[in-house]
Coordinates of C-alpha atoms in Angstrom, one line a residue:
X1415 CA 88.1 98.4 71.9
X1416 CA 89.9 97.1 74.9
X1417 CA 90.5 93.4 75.5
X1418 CA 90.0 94.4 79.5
X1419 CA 86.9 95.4 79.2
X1420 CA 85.5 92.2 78.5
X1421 CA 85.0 90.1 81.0
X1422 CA 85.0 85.9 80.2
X1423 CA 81.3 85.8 79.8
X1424 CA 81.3 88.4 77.2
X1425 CA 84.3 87.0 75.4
X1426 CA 82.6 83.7 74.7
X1427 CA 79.5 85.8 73.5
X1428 CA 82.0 87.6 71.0
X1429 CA 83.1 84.2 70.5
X1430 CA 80.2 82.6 69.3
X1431 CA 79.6 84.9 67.1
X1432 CA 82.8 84.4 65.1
X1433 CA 81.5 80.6 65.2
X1434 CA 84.7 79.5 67.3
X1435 CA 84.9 77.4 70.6
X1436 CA 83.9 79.2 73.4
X1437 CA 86.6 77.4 76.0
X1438 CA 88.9 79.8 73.5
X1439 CA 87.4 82.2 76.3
X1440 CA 89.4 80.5 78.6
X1441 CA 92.5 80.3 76.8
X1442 CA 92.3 83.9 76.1
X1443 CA 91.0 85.1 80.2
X1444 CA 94.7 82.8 81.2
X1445 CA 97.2 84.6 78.6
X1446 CA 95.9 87.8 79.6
X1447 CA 95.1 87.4 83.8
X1448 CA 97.6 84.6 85.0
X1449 CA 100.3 84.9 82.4
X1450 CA 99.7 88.8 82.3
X1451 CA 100.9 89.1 78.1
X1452 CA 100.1 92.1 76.2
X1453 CA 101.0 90.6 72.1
X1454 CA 97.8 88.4 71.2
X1455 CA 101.2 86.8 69.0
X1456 CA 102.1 85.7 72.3
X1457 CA 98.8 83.4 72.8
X1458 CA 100.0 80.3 71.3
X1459 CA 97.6 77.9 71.7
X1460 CA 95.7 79.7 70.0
X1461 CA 95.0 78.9 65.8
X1462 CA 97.0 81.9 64.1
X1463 CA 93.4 82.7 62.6
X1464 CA 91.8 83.7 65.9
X1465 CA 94.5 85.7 66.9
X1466 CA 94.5 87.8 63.8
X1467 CA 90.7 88.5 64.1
X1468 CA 91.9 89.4 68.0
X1469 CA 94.1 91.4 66.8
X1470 CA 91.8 93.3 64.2
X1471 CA 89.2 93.8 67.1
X1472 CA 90.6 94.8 70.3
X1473 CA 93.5 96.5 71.5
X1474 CA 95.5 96.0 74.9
X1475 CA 93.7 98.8 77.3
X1476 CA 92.8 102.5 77.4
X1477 CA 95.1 104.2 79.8
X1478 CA 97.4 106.1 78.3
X1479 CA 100.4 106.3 80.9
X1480 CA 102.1 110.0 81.2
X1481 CA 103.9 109.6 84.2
X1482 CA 105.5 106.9 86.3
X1483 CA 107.7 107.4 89.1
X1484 CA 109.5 105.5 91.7
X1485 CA 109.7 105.8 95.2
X1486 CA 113.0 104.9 96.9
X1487 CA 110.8 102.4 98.9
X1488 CA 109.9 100.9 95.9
X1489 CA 106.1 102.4 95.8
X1490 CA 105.0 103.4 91.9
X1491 CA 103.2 106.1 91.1
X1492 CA 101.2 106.2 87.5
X1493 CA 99.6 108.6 86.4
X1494 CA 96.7 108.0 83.0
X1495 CA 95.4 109.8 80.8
X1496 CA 91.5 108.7 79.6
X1497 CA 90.4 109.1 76.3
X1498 CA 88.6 112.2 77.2
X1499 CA 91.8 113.8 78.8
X1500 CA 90.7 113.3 81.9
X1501 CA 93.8 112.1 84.6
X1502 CA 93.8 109.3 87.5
X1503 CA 96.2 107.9 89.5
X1504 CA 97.0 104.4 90.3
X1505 CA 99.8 103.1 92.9
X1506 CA 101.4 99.8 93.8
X1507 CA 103.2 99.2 97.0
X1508 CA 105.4 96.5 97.5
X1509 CA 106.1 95.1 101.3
X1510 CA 109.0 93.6 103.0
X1511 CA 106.5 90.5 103.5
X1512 CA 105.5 89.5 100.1
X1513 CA 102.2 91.4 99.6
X1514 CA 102.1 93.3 96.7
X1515 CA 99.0 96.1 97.1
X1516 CA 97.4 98.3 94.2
X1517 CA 95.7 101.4 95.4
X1518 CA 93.0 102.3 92.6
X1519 CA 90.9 105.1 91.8
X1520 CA 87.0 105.3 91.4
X1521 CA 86.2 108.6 89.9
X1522 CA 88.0 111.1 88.0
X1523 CA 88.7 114.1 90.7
X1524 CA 86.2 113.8 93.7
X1525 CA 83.2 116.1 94.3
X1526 CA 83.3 115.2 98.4
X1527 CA 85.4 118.3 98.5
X1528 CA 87.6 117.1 101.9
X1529 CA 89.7 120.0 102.7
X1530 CA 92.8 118.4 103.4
X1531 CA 92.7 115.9 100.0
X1532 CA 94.4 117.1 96.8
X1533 CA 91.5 115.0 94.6
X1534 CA 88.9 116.8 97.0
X1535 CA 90.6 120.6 96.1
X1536 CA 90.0 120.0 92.4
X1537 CA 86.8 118.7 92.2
X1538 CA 84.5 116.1 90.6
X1539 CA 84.9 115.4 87.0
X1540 CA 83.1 112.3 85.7
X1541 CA 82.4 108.9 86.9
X1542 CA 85.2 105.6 85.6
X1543 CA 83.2 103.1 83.6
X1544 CA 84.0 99.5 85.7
X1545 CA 86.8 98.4 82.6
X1546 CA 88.7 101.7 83.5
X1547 CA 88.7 100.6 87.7
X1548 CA 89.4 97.4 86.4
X1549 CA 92.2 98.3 84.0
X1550 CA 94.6 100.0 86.8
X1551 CA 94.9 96.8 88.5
X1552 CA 95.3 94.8 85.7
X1553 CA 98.0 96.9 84.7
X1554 CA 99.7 96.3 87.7
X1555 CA 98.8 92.3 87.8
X1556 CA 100.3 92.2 84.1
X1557 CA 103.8 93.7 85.1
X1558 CA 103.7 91.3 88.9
X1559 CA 103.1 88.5 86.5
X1560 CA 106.1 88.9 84.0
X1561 CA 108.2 88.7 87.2
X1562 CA 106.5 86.0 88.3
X1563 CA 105.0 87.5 91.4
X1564 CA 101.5 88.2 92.0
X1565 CA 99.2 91.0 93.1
X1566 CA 98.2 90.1 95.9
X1567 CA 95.8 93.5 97.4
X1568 CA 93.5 96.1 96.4
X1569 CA 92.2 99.4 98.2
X1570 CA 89.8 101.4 96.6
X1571 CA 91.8 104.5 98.2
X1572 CA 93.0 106.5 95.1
X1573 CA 91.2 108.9 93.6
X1574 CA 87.5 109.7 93.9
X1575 CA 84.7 108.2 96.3
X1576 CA 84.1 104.2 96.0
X1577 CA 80.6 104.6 96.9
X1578 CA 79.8 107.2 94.8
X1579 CA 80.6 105.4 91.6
X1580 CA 78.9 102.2 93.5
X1581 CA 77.8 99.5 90.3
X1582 CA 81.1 100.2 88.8
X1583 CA 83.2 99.9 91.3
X1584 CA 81.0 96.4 92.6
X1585 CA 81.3 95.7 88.9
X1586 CA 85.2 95.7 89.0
X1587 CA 85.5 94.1 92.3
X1588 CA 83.7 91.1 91.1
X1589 CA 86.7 91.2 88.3
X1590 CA 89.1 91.4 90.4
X1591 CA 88.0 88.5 92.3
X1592 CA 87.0 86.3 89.5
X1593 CA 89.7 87.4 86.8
X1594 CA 92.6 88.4 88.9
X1595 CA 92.5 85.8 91.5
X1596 CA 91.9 88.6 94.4
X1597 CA 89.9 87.3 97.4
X1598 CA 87.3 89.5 98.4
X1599 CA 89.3 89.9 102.0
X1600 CA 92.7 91.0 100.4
X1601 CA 89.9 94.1 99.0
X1602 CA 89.1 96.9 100.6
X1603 CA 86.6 99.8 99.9
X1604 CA 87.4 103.3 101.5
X1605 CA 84.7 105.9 102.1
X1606 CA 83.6 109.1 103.4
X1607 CA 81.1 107.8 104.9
X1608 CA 77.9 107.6 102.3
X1609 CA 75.8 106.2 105.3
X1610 CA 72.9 104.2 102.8
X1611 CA 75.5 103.0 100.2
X1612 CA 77.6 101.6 103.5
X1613 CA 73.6 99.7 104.5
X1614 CA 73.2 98.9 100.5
X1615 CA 77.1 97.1 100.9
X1616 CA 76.7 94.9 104.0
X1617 CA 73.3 93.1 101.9
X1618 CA 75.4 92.4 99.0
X1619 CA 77.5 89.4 100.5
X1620 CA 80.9 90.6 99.4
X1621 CA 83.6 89.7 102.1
X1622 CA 85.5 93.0 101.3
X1623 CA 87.0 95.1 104.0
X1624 CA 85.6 98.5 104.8
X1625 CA 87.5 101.8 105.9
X1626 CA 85.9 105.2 106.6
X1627 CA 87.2 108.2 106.5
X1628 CA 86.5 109.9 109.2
X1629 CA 89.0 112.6 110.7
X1630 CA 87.1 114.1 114.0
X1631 CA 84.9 112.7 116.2
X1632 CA 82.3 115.6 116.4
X1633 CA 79.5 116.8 114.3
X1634 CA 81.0 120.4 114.5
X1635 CA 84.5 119.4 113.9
X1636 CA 84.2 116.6 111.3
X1637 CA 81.4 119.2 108.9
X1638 CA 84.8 121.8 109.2
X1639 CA 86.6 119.0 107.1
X1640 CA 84.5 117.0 105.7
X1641 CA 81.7 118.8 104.3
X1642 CA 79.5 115.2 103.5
X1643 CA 79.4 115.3 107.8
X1644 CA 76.5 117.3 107.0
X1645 CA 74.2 115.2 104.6
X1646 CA 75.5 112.3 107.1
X1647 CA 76.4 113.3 110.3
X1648 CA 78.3 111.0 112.9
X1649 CA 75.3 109.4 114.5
X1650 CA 73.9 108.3 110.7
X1651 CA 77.5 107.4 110.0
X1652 CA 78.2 105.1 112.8
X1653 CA 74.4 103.6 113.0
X1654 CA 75.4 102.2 108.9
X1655 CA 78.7 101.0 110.4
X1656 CA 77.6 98.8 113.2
X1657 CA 74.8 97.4 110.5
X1658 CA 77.6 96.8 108.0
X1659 CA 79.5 94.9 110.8
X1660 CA 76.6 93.0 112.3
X1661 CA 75.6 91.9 108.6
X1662 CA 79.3 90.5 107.8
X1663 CA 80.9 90.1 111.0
X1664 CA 83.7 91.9 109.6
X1665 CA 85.5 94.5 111.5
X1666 CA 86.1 98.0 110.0
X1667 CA 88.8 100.0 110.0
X1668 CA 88.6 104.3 110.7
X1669 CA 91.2 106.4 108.7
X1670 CA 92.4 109.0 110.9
X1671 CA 94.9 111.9 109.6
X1672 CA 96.8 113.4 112.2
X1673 CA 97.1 116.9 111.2
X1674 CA 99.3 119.0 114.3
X1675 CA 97.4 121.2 116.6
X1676 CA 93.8 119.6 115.3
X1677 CA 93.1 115.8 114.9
X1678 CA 96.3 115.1 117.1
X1679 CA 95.0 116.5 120.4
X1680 CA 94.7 114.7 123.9
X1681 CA 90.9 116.1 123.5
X1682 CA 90.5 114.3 119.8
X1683 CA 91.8 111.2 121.3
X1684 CA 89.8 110.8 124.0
X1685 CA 86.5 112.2 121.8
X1686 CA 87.3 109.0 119.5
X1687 CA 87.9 106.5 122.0
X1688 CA 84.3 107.2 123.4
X1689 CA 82.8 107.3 120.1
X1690 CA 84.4 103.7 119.0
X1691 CA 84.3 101.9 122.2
X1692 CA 83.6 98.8 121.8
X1693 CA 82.7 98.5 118.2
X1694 CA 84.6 95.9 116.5
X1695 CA 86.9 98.2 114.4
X1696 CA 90.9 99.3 114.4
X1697 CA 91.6 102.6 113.9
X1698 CA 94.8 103.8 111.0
X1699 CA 96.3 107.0 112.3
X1700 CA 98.1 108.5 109.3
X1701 CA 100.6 111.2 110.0
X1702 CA 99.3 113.9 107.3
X1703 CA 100.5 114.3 103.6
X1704 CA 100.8 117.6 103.2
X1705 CA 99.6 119.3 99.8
X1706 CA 99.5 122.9 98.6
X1707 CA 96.1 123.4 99.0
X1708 CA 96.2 122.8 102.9
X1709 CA 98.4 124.6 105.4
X1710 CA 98.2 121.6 107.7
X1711 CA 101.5 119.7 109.7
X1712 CA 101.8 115.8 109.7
X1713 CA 101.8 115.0 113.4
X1714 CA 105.4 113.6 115.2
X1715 CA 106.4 110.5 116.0
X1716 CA 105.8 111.3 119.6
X1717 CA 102.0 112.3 119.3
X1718 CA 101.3 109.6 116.7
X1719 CA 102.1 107.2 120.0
X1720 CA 100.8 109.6 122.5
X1721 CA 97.7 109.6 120.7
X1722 CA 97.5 105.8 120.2
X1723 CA 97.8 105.7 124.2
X1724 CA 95.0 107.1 124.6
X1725 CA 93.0 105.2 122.4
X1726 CA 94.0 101.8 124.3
X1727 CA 92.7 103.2 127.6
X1728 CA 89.2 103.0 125.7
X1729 CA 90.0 99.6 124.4
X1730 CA 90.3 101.0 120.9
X1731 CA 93.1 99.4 118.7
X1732 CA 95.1 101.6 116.6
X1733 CA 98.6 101.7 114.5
X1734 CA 100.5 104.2 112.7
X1735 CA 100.0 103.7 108.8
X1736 CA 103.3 103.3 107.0
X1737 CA 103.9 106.5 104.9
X1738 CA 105.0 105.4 101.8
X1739 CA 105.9 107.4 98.4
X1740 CA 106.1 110.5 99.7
X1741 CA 109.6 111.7 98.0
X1742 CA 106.6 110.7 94.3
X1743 CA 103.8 112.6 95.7
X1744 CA 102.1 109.4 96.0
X1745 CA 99.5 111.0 97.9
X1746 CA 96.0 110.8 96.5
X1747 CA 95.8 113.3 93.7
X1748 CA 99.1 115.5 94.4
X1749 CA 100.4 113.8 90.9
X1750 CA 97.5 114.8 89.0
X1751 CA 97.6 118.2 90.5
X1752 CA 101.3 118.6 89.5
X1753 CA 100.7 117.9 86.1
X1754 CA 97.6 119.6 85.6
X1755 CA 100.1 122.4 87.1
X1756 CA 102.4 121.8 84.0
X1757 CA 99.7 121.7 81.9
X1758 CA 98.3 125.0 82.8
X1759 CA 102.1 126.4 82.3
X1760 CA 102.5 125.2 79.1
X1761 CA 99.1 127.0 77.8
X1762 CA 99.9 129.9 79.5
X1763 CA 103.6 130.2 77.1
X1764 CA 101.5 129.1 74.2
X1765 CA 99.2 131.7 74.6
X1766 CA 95.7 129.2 75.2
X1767 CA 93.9 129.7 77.6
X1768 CA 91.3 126.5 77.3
X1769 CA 90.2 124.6 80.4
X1770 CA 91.8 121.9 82.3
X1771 CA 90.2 118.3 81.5
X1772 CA 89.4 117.2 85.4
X1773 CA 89.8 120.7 87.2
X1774 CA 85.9 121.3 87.1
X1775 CA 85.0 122.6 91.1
X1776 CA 81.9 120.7 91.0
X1777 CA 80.4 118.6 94.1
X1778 CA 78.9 115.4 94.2
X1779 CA 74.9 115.7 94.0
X1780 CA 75.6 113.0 96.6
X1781 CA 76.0 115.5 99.2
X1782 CA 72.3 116.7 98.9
X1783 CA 70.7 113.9 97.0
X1784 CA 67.5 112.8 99.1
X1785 CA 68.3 109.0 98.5
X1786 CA 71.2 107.8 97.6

């Protein structure tokens, strides 16, 4: 079993059941979350006794890592395999101001089916149990740690919908607040746009930040990329939004890929600054990162500004997203689909032609689910 997926409480249940002090608990929770060690050897106020039943029960995570690469901005890209051969991605970015931020995946592939993601192209696998969310940024917190630095963000923008997978992913947020030392505003949960998950969110008085996803400012448009437009169209979208801000007096923020010739025109612009007017919010415009399964072009310099412009004649804050990783394919998905790529290659020469573990096409029953 794996240490991480026991939180404290369960710990000292464990604990008590081996007849030893439960503020051993404690001592454990510290050598593993604020000095980050991976050797239960390494825990040394601990009586050699303990460790060796430690040792005998639990192991130091699930992930198994089979790829990690480095950006020349310093971004890192990991890619895991789960026990069931199933892949996700996690990524840490490192800023020029000290914040060290983990982007984390939810679900293994994503059924939303987004025609310009790499995770939406391949489709919805299973759900990650809460210790598996949790895991990615503990990995990350571990190595900060050893160089005595310190995670200090988390967005729930890798791979898979938040929302979707929504007592889990609570489940691991709570974690990462209680066990990583993560406020709930350095946390921030991205989604499509699940309009009654977004309602079930603002009552659960977590201070996390919220992003959508949203891409177009029409019904007609946004359904072309974003096929859950049409279980939750705009109007149900933006209705949730307003309750989600009203409830936490948090402002959101609206992803917005600029994709040349479509989400970059004057006539987008000025279709989003009427939608958002004066709803406390900030828009990201992200330049688009291209992957093989979409012919789309990342907008220029020149109409990532132009289209900001137009946004502030409607009072609507924006700024350009930072790009980062993109010589990694740090993109959301476009590692997994590279190795499943491999993958497929390799059984092709050896003649076996089983399936791909996470290259199922199916949808999320979200996306027609009466009541989610």
């Amino acid at each position: 079993m794996s240490i991480y997926n026991f939180p404290e409480k369960e710990l000292k249940l464990i604990l008590q059941e081996w007849k030893e002090p439960q503020f051993r608990a404690k001592q454990i929770s510290s050598w593993l979350y604020t000095k980050g060690v991976k050797n239960f050897d390494e825990m040394l106020d601990l009586p050699k006794e303990l460790r060796e039943k430690l040792k005998g029960a639990f192991h130091f995570g699930s992930l198994k890592m089979v790829s990690h690469q480095v950006s020349k901005d310093g971004t890192q890209k990991l890619a895991y395999e789960l026990h069931d051969g199933q892949i996700i991605e996690s990524v840490l970015m490192p800023y020029d101001d000290g914040r060290r931020t983990a982007c984390i995946s939810s679900q293994a592939g994503c059924g939303m089916g987004c025609v310009f993601c790499a995770t939406g192209q391949m489709g919805f696998s299973r759900q990650l149990t809460s210790g598996e969310i949790f895991e990615q940024a503990q990995q990350f917190s571990s190595e900060l740690r050893r160089k005595n630095e310190r995670l200090s963000n988390i967005v729930m923008m890798g791979m898979g919908e938040p929302l979707a997978n929504y007592d889990n992913v609570l489940d691991a947020i709570r974690r990462f607040n209680d066990e990583l030392g993560i406020g709930a505003r350095h946390i921030t949960i991205s989604t499509v746009g699940i309009a009654p998950r977004i309602r079930k969110l603002a009552e659960e008085g977590l201070q996390v930040g919220l992003a959508i996803s949203l891409h177009q400012a029409t019904n007609e448009k946004r359904s072309a990329l974003m096929p859950v437009n049409k279980r939750f169209n705009i109007e149900e979208l933006l209705s949730a939004c307003q309750y989600f801000i009203d409830k936490t007096n948090r402002r959101i923020s609206f992803e917005w890929a600029l994709i040349t010739g479509q989400t970059d025109t004057n006539e987008s612009a000025h279709e989003l600054g009427k939608l958002l007017e004066g709803m406390l919010c900030h828009v990201n415009v992200i330049p688009l990162n291209p992957t093989k399964g979409f012919d789309g072009k990342p907008t220029s310099k020149a109409g990532v500004d132009r289209f900001i412009s137009i946004l502030a004649e409607y009072g609507v804050p924006a700024t350009p997203r930072t790009r980062r990783g993109i010589d990694i394919d740090a993109g959301c998905g476009q590692l997994k689909a590279e190795l499943l790529r491999k993958r497929r290659l390799q059984k092709a020469n050896d003649g076996n032609d089983g399936n791909d573990a996470g290259a199922s096409p199916v949808t999320s029953p979200l996306l027609s689910q009466e009541n989610p």
